Coordinates of C-alpha atoms in Angstrom, one line a residue:
M1 CA 145.4 89.3 85.5
G2 CA 142.0 90.0 84.0
R3 CA 138.8 89.3 85.8
T4 CA 136.8 86.1 85.2
R5 CA 133.7 86.8 83.0
W6 CA 130.7 85.3 84.8
T7 CA 127.8 84.1 82.6
T8 CA 125.2 81.4 83.3
P9 CA 123.0 79.3 81.1
E10 CA 120.0 80.9 82.9
D11 CA 121.2 84.4 81.7
T12 CA 121.2 83.2 78.1
R13 CA 117.9 81.5 78.3
A14 CA 116.3 84.3 80.2
A15 CA 117.5 86.9 77.7
R16 CA 115.5 85.1 75.1
H17 CA 112.6 84.9 77.5
R18 CA 112.3 88.7 78.0
S19 CA 110.3 89.3 74.8
S20 CA 107.6 87.0 76.2
L21 CA 107.1 89.0 79.3
P22 CA 104.0 91.3 79.4
E23 CA 104.5 95.0 79.3
V24 CA 104.6 96.3 82.9
R25 CA 105.2 99.5 84.8
R26 CA 106.3 100.0 88.4
H27 CA 103.7 101.9 90.4
G28 CA 103.7 104.1 93.4
A29 CA 105.1 102.8 96.7
A30 CA 106.0 99.5 95.1
A31 CA 108.5 101.2 92.8
R32 CA 110.1 102.9 95.8
G33 CA 110.7 99.7 97.6
R34 CA 107.8 99.6 100.1
S35 CA 104.9 97.2 100.5
T36 CA 101.6 98.3 99.0
S37 CA 98.2 96.8 98.7
S38 CA 96.7 96.3 95.2
A39 CA 94.6 99.0 93.6
P40 CA 91.1 98.2 92.3
G41 CA 91.2 97.1 88.7
R42 CA 94.8 96.2 88.6
T43 CA 96.6 92.9 88.7
I44 CA 100.0 92.7 90.4
K45 CA 102.5 90.6 88.7
Q46 CA 106.2 89.9 89.4
V47 CA 108.7 91.0 86.7
E48 CA 110.8 87.9 86.2
P49 CA 114.5 89.0 86.3
A50 CA 117.0 87.4 83.9
G51 CA 120.1 89.3 82.9
N52 CA 121.4 92.2 85.0
D53 CA 118.8 94.7 83.4
D54 CA 115.9 92.5 84.3
R55 CA 117.2 91.8 87.8
Q56 CA 116.9 95.5 88.6
A57 CA 113.1 94.9 88.6
S58 CA 113.2 92.2 91.2
S59 CA 113.0 92.6 95.0
H60 CA 115.3 94.9 96.8
A61 CA 118.7 93.6 97.9
C62 CA 120.0 93.4 101.5
R63 CA 120.1 97.1 102.2
R64 CA 116.4 98.1 102.1
G65 CA 113.3 95.9 102.1
S66 CA 111.5 96.0 98.8
H67 CA 108.4 94.2 97.6
P68 CA 108.7 93.9 93.8
Y69 CA 105.1 94.1 92.9
V70 CA 104.4 95.4 89.4
Y71 CA 100.9 96.4 88.2
L72 CA 99.2 95.2 85.1
A73 CA 96.1 97.3 84.1
S74 CA 93.6 94.5 83.8
A75 CA 91.9 92.2 86.2
P76 CA 91.1 92.9 89.9
G77 CA 94.1 93.3 92.1
I78 CA 95.9 90.2 93.4
R79 CA 99.1 90.2 95.5
I80 CA 101.9 87.9 94.3
F81 CA 104.9 87.2 96.5
P82 CA 108.4 87.9 95.1
T83 CA 110.0 85.3 92.9
L84 CA 113.3 85.5 91.1
H85 CA 113.0 82.7 88.5
T86 CA 111.7 82.4 85.0
S87 CA 109.8 79.2 84.3
R88 CA 112.9 77.8 82.6
I89 CA 114.9 77.6 85.8
P90 CA 115.0 74.1 87.3
R91 CA 113.2 73.5 90.6
M92 CA 114.6 71.2 93.3
K93 CA 113.3 69.0 96.1
I94 CA 115.0 69.8 99.4
G95 CA 114.7 68.7 103.0
L96 CA 114.4 71.3 105.7
I97 CA 115.1 70.7 109.4
G98 CA 114.1 73.4 111.9
L99 CA 110.9 75.3 111.2
G100 CA 111.3 78.3 113.5
R101 CA 111.1 82.0 112.5
M102 CA 113.5 81.7 109.6
G103 CA 113.4 78.0 108.8
G104 CA 109.7 78.0 108.2
N105 CA 109.8 81.0 106.0
I106 CA 112.7 79.7 104.0
A107 CA 110.5 76.6 103.2
R108 CA 107.6 78.8 102.3
R109 CA 109.6 81.1 100.0
L110 CA 111.0 78.0 98.2
M111 CA 107.5 76.5 97.8
R112 CA 106.1 79.7 96.4
D113 CA 108.7 79.5 93.6
G114 CA 107.8 75.9 92.8
H115 CA 110.4 74.0 94.8
Q116 CA 109.3 71.0 96.8
T117 CA 110.1 70.7 100.4
V118 CA 110.2 67.8 102.9
V119 CA 110.0 69.4 106.4
Y120 CA 110.8 68.2 109.9
D121 CA 110.7 69.8 113.3
N122 CA 110.4 68.4 116.8
N123 CA 107.4 70.5 117.2
A124 CA 104.4 68.8 115.7
D125 CA 102.5 72.1 115.3
A126 CA 105.3 73.6 113.3
R127 CA 105.2 70.6 111.0
A128 CA 101.4 70.8 110.6
N129 CA 101.6 74.5 109.7
L130 CA 104.1 73.8 106.9
A131 CA 102.0 71.0 105.7
K132 CA 99.1 73.4 105.3
D133 CA 101.3 75.6 103.2
G134 CA 102.3 72.7 100.9
G135 CA 105.3 71.1 102.6
E136 CA 105.6 67.3 102.9
A137 CA 105.8 67.0 106.7
V138 CA 107.5 64.0 108.2
D139 CA 108.0 62.9 111.8
S140 CA 111.6 61.8 111.8
L141 CA 115.0 62.5 110.2
Q142 CA 115.0 59.0 108.7
A143 CA 111.7 59.7 107.0
L144 CA 113.0 63.0 105.7
V145 CA 116.1 61.4 104.2
Q146 CA 114.0 58.6 102.6
A147 CA 111.6 61.1 101.0
L148 CA 114.4 62.9 99.0
P149 CA 115.8 62.0 95.6
S150 CA 119.5 61.5 95.1
P151 CA 121.7 63.4 95.4
K152 CA 119.8 64.4 98.6
V153 CA 119.9 68.0 99.8
V154 CA 119.2 68.7 103.5
W155 CA 119.1 72.2 104.9
V156 CA 119.6 72.4 108.7
M157 CA 118.2 75.6 110.2
L158 CA 118.7 75.1 114.0
P159 CA 120.4 77.1 116.8
A160 CA 124.2 76.9 116.6
G161 CA 125.8 74.5 119.0
E162 CA 124.9 71.1 120.3
I163 CA 121.5 70.6 118.6
T164 CA 123.0 71.4 115.2
E165 CA 126.1 69.3 115.9
N166 CA 124.0 66.3 116.9
T167 CA 121.6 66.7 114.0
I168 CA 124.4 66.8 111.4
Q169 CA 126.1 63.9 113.1
T170 CA 122.9 61.8 112.8
L171 CA 122.4 62.8 109.2
S172 CA 125.9 61.8 108.3
G173 CA 125.0 58.2 109.2
M174 CA 121.9 58.3 106.9
L175 CA 123.2 60.1 103.8
G176 CA 125.4 58.7 101.1
K177 CA 128.0 59.7 98.5
D178 CA 127.4 63.0 96.8
D179 CA 124.5 64.0 99.2
I180 CA 124.6 67.5 100.5
V181 CA 124.2 69.0 104.0
I182 CA 123.5 72.8 104.3
D183 CA 123.9 74.6 107.6
G184 CA 122.0 77.9 107.4
G185 CA 122.2 78.8 111.0
N186 CA 124.7 81.0 112.8
T187 CA 127.3 78.3 113.3
F188 CA 130.9 79.1 114.3
Y189 CA 133.0 79.0 111.1
K190 CA 135.7 76.8 112.6
D191 CA 133.0 74.2 113.3
D192 CA 132.1 74.4 109.6
A193 CA 135.7 73.7 108.5
R194 CA 135.9 70.7 110.8
R195 CA 132.5 69.3 109.7
A196 CA 133.3 69.7 106.0
E197 CA 136.4 67.5 106.5
E198 CA 134.5 64.9 108.5
L199 CA 131.7 64.6 106.0
A200 CA 134.0 64.7 103.0
A201 CA 135.6 61.5 104.3
K202 CA 132.1 59.9 103.8
G203 CA 131.6 61.4 100.4
I204 CA 129.1 63.9 101.7
H205 CA 129.3 67.6 100.7
Y206 CA 128.9 70.4 103.3
V207 CA 127.8 73.9 102.6
D208 CA 127.5 76.7 105.1
V209 CA 125.1 79.6 104.5
G210 CA 125.2 82.8 106.5
T211 CA 121.6 83.9 106.2
S212 CA 120.5 87.5 106.8
G213 CA 116.9 88.6 106.5
G214 CA 115.2 87.8 109.8
V215 CA 111.4 87.6 110.1
W216 CA 111.1 89.7 106.9
G217 CA 112.9 87.2 104.6
L218 CA 109.7 85.6 103.3
D219 CA 108.8 88.8 101.4
R220 CA 112.1 90.6 101.2
G221 CA 114.3 87.6 100.4
Y222 CA 117.5 86.5 102.2
C223 CA 121.0 87.9 101.8
M224 CA 123.2 84.9 101.8
M225 CA 126.9 84.3 102.2
I226 CA 127.8 80.8 101.1
G227 CA 130.8 78.6 101.9
G228 CA 131.6 75.3 100.2
D229 CA 133.2 73.7 97.1
K230 CA 132.2 75.4 93.8
P231 CA 130.5 72.4 92.0
T232 CA 128.2 71.8 95.0
V233 CA 127.4 75.5 95.4
D234 CA 126.7 75.8 91.7
H235 CA 124.4 72.7 91.9
L236 CA 122.4 74.5 94.6
D237 CA 122.0 77.7 92.6
P238 CA 118.3 77.3 91.9
I239 CA 117.6 77.3 95.6
F240 CA 119.8 80.3 96.4
R241 CA 118.3 82.3 93.4
T242 CA 114.8 81.7 94.9
L243 CA 115.8 82.7 98.4
A244 CA 117.8 85.8 97.4
P245 CA 116.2 89.2 97.3
G246 CA 117.3 90.1 93.8
A247 CA 118.9 93.3 92.5
G248 CA 115.8 95.5 93.2
D249 CA 116.1 99.2 92.4
I250 CA 119.5 99.7 93.9
P251 CA 121.7 101.4 91.3
R252 CA 124.4 99.2 90.0
T253 CA 127.9 99.8 91.3
E254 CA 130.3 101.1 88.6
D255 CA 133.3 99.1 87.4
R256 CA 131.7 95.7 88.3
E257 CA 131.9 94.4 84.8
G258 CA 133.2 90.8 84.7
R259 CA 132.5 90.1 88.4
D260 CA 130.2 87.4 89.7
P261 CA 126.6 88.6 88.9
R262 CA 125.1 86.7 91.8
V263 CA 126.2 89.2 94.4
E264 CA 124.1 91.9 92.7
N265 CA 121.1 89.6 93.4
G266 CA 121.9 89.3 97.1
Y267 CA 123.9 86.1 97.4
M268 CA 127.6 85.2 97.0
H269 CA 129.9 82.2 97.1
A270 CA 132.4 83.5 99.6
G271 CA 134.9 80.6 99.5
P272 CA 135.4 77.1 100.9
A273 CA 133.6 75.7 103.9
G274 CA 133.4 78.1 106.8
A275 CA 133.8 81.2 104.6
G276 CA 130.1 81.9 104.4
H277 CA 129.6 81.9 108.2
F278 CA 132.8 83.9 108.7
V279 CA 131.5 86.7 106.4
K280 CA 128.1 86.5 108.2
M281 CA 129.8 86.7 111.6
I282 CA 131.6 89.9 110.6
H283 CA 128.3 91.2 109.2
N284 CA 126.7 90.7 112.6
G285 CA 129.6 92.4 114.4
I286 CA 129.1 95.4 112.1
E287 CA 125.4 95.2 112.8
Y288 CA 126.1 95.5 116.5
G289 CA 128.1 98.7 115.9
M290 CA 125.6 100.3 113.7
M291 CA 122.7 99.6 116.1
Q292 CA 124.7 100.9 119.0
A293 CA 125.5 104.2 117.1
F294 CA 121.8 104.7 116.4
A295 CA 120.8 103.9 120.0
E296 CA 123.4 106.3 121.5
G297 CA 122.6 109.1 119.1
F298 CA 118.9 109.0 119.8
D299 CA 119.6 108.8 123.5
I300 CA 121.4 112.1 123.2
L301 CA 118.6 113.6 121.1
K302 CA 115.9 112.5 123.5
N303 CA 117.7 113.9 126.6
R304 CA 118.5 117.3 125.1
N305 CA 115.7 118.8 127.3
A306 CA 117.4 117.8 130.5
A307 CA 116.9 120.2 133.5
H308 CA 120.7 120.7 134.1
L309 CA 121.3 122.2 130.7
P310 CA 121.0 126.0 130.2
A311 CA 117.4 126.9 129.3
R312 CA 118.3 128.4 126.0
E313 CA 120.1 125.2 124.9
R314 CA 117.3 122.8 125.8
Y315 CA 115.5 121.3 122.9
D316 CA 112.3 119.2 123.1
L317 CA 113.1 117.1 120.1
D318 CA 110.6 114.8 118.4
V319 CA 112.8 111.7 118.0
A320 CA 110.1 109.9 115.9
D321 CA 110.1 112.7 113.4
I322 CA 113.9 112.9 113.4
A323 CA 114.1 109.2 112.5
E324 CA 111.5 109.7 109.8
V325 CA 113.3 112.7 108.2
W326 CA 116.6 110.9 108.3
R327 CA 115.1 108.0 106.3
R328 CA 114.7 110.4 103.3
G329 CA 117.9 111.3 101.5
S330 CA 120.2 111.3 104.6
V331 CA 123.6 109.6 104.7
V332 CA 122.5 107.4 107.6
S333 CA 119.4 106.1 105.9
S334 CA 119.2 102.3 106.2
W335 CA 116.9 99.4 107.1
L336 CA 118.0 99.7 110.7
L337 CA 116.8 103.3 110.6
D338 CA 113.5 102.2 109.0
L339 CA 113.0 99.9 112.0
T340 CA 114.0 102.6 114.4
A341 CA 111.5 105.0 112.9
S342 CA 108.8 102.4 113.0
A343 CA 109.4 101.6 116.7
L344 CA 109.5 105.3 117.7
A345 CA 106.3 106.1 115.8
K346 CA 104.5 103.5 117.9
G347 CA 105.7 105.1 121.1
P348 CA 108.8 107.3 121.5
E349 CA 109.2 106.4 125.2
L350 CA 109.7 102.7 124.3
D351 CA 107.9 101.8 127.6
N352 CA 107.3 98.3 126.4
Y353 CA 111.0 97.6 126.4
S354 CA 113.2 97.1 129.4
G355 CA 116.5 97.6 127.6
Y356 CA 117.9 94.2 128.3
V357 CA 119.9 93.4 125.1
D358 CA 121.0 89.8 124.3
D359 CA 123.9 88.8 122.1
S360 CA 123.7 85.7 120.0
G361 CA 127.4 84.8 119.8
E362 CA 128.6 86.3 116.5
G363 CA 129.6 89.6 118.1
R364 CA 131.9 87.7 120.5
W365 CA 133.3 85.6 117.7
T366 CA 134.0 88.7 115.7
V367 CA 136.0 90.3 118.6
N368 CA 137.9 87.0 119.0
A369 CA 138.7 87.0 115.3
A370 CA 140.0 90.6 115.6
I371 CA 142.2 89.6 118.5
E372 CA 143.4 86.5 116.5
Q373 CA 144.3 88.7 113.5
A374 CA 145.6 91.6 115.6
V375 CA 143.0 93.9 113.9
P376 CA 141.8 96.9 116.0
A377 CA 138.0 96.8 116.4
E378 CA 137.2 99.4 118.9
V379 CA 133.6 100.1 117.8
L380 CA 132.6 96.5 117.4
T381 CA 134.1 95.6 120.8
S382 CA 132.4 98.5 122.5
A383 CA 129.1 97.6 121.0
L384 CA 129.4 94.1 122.4
F385 CA 130.4 95.4 125.8
A386 CA 127.4 97.8 125.8
R387 CA 125.1 94.7 125.4
F388 CA 126.8 93.2 128.5
R389 CA 126.2 96.4 130.4
S390 CA 122.6 96.5 129.3
R391 CA 121.9 93.6 131.6
Q392 CA 122.7 95.6 134.6
D393 CA 121.1 98.9 133.9
H394 CA 118.7 100.0 131.2
T395 CA 119.0 103.3 129.4
Y396 CA 116.9 104.7 126.6
A397 CA 119.6 103.6 124.2
E398 CA 119.2 100.0 125.3
R399 CA 115.4 100.2 125.0
L400 CA 115.9 101.4 121.4
L401 CA 118.3 98.5 120.7
S402 CA 115.7 96.1 122.0
A403 CA 113.1 97.7 119.7
M404 CA 115.3 97.3 116.7
R405 CA 116.0 93.7 117.5
M406 CA 112.3 93.0 117.8
G407 CA 111.8 94.8 114.4
F408 CA 114.2 92.8 112.3
G409 CA 114.3 89.5 114.1
G410 CA 111.3 89.2 116.3
H411 CA 113.6 88.8 119.3
I412 CA 112.0 88.8 122.7
E413 CA 114.0 90.5 125.5
G414 CA 115.9 88.3 127.9
R415 CA 115.0 88.3 131.6
G416 CA 118.4 87.9 133.3
K417 CA 119.3 84.6 131.8
P418 CA 122.7 84.6 130.0
P419 CA 122.5 83.6 126.4
K420 CA 123.9 80.3 125.1
E421 CA 127.0 80.9 123.0
G422 CA 126.0 80.8 119.3
E423 CA 122.3 80.9 119.9
H424 CA 120.6 81.8 116.6
S425 CA 119.6 85.5 116.2

């Protein structure tokens, strides 16, 4: 059977739009996927991606952070945040509940691309901060629902567990037929499947979005794995296109002709309700394994000068420089390595970290899924158990794990308090 050919009205319209874009050139660090300040006498403007060719000029996809600033030789330099849309793409009005590290920046990224947001959080200061940035802040769930046009779209960005469950339950009593609830937190995928059935009985659509991007998502964009019925996910596409990182300068994968073009821009419709969070769950399990491999490897490097080794086999290695050189052309180059290099450059001893490493639930769920499916997962399981061990004794490897978690998610180390299952990372 042949593959489905994916095209969108936006692709057709944007292809006509290309000729109206000013002539631009990528410049310096911006072209290589790193943040850069504007140079005197240059204006920075975002290339607006349309078809697959134009999408290559947008922000970098999930693998490496890129700031797609493009210079125009004209007026004094001005920094423009990434955007994925042409002016022809429709904007939406959306409610956002939960204005923490990720929720607040999701609202800001949407507003920077012209979407309207109605925002709510129990914390009045969080509401006030979003209001300063252009959000319509309200002081109750009821007010948020009333401020939205129909069909209403409400994005819940809260820690997985009771608070999300209670919030969605309350919303279900306020929303009506064809309204949409999006859960963008790290919810357990089986809870998604149950909620989708419960809300469908009331005519309400449910979409789960596994969201990766951490505290850098405002500028980099968010890699998203989406679960839900196709008409609802398609209806929400303008929101996902804005939040996604775009294709960036990652070379296109060969033999992808005819496949869903959205994935090359950093978001995908994974399947029905629960599929998005299931894919994100496995993503986080893999993340655990990758982080543990870096942490253990650097622990070996750092301790190669140990006194019990033969003198001629001792090496006083500069781990900060090793991390930096590996970033450039090596097989293990990655965003996690970028974060590692940054942490080590600040202080190779990592003295400001104790090595206590939390887990937010997805690693446990990944291991449980492996058991349920009888799939061997030695690396992922060991990485999870290493985090458990970190709470008893703290090696250099654990301090480096803590440094990486601070780098990508702003996570503060725990102090002996066991994490709540499903707590958002």
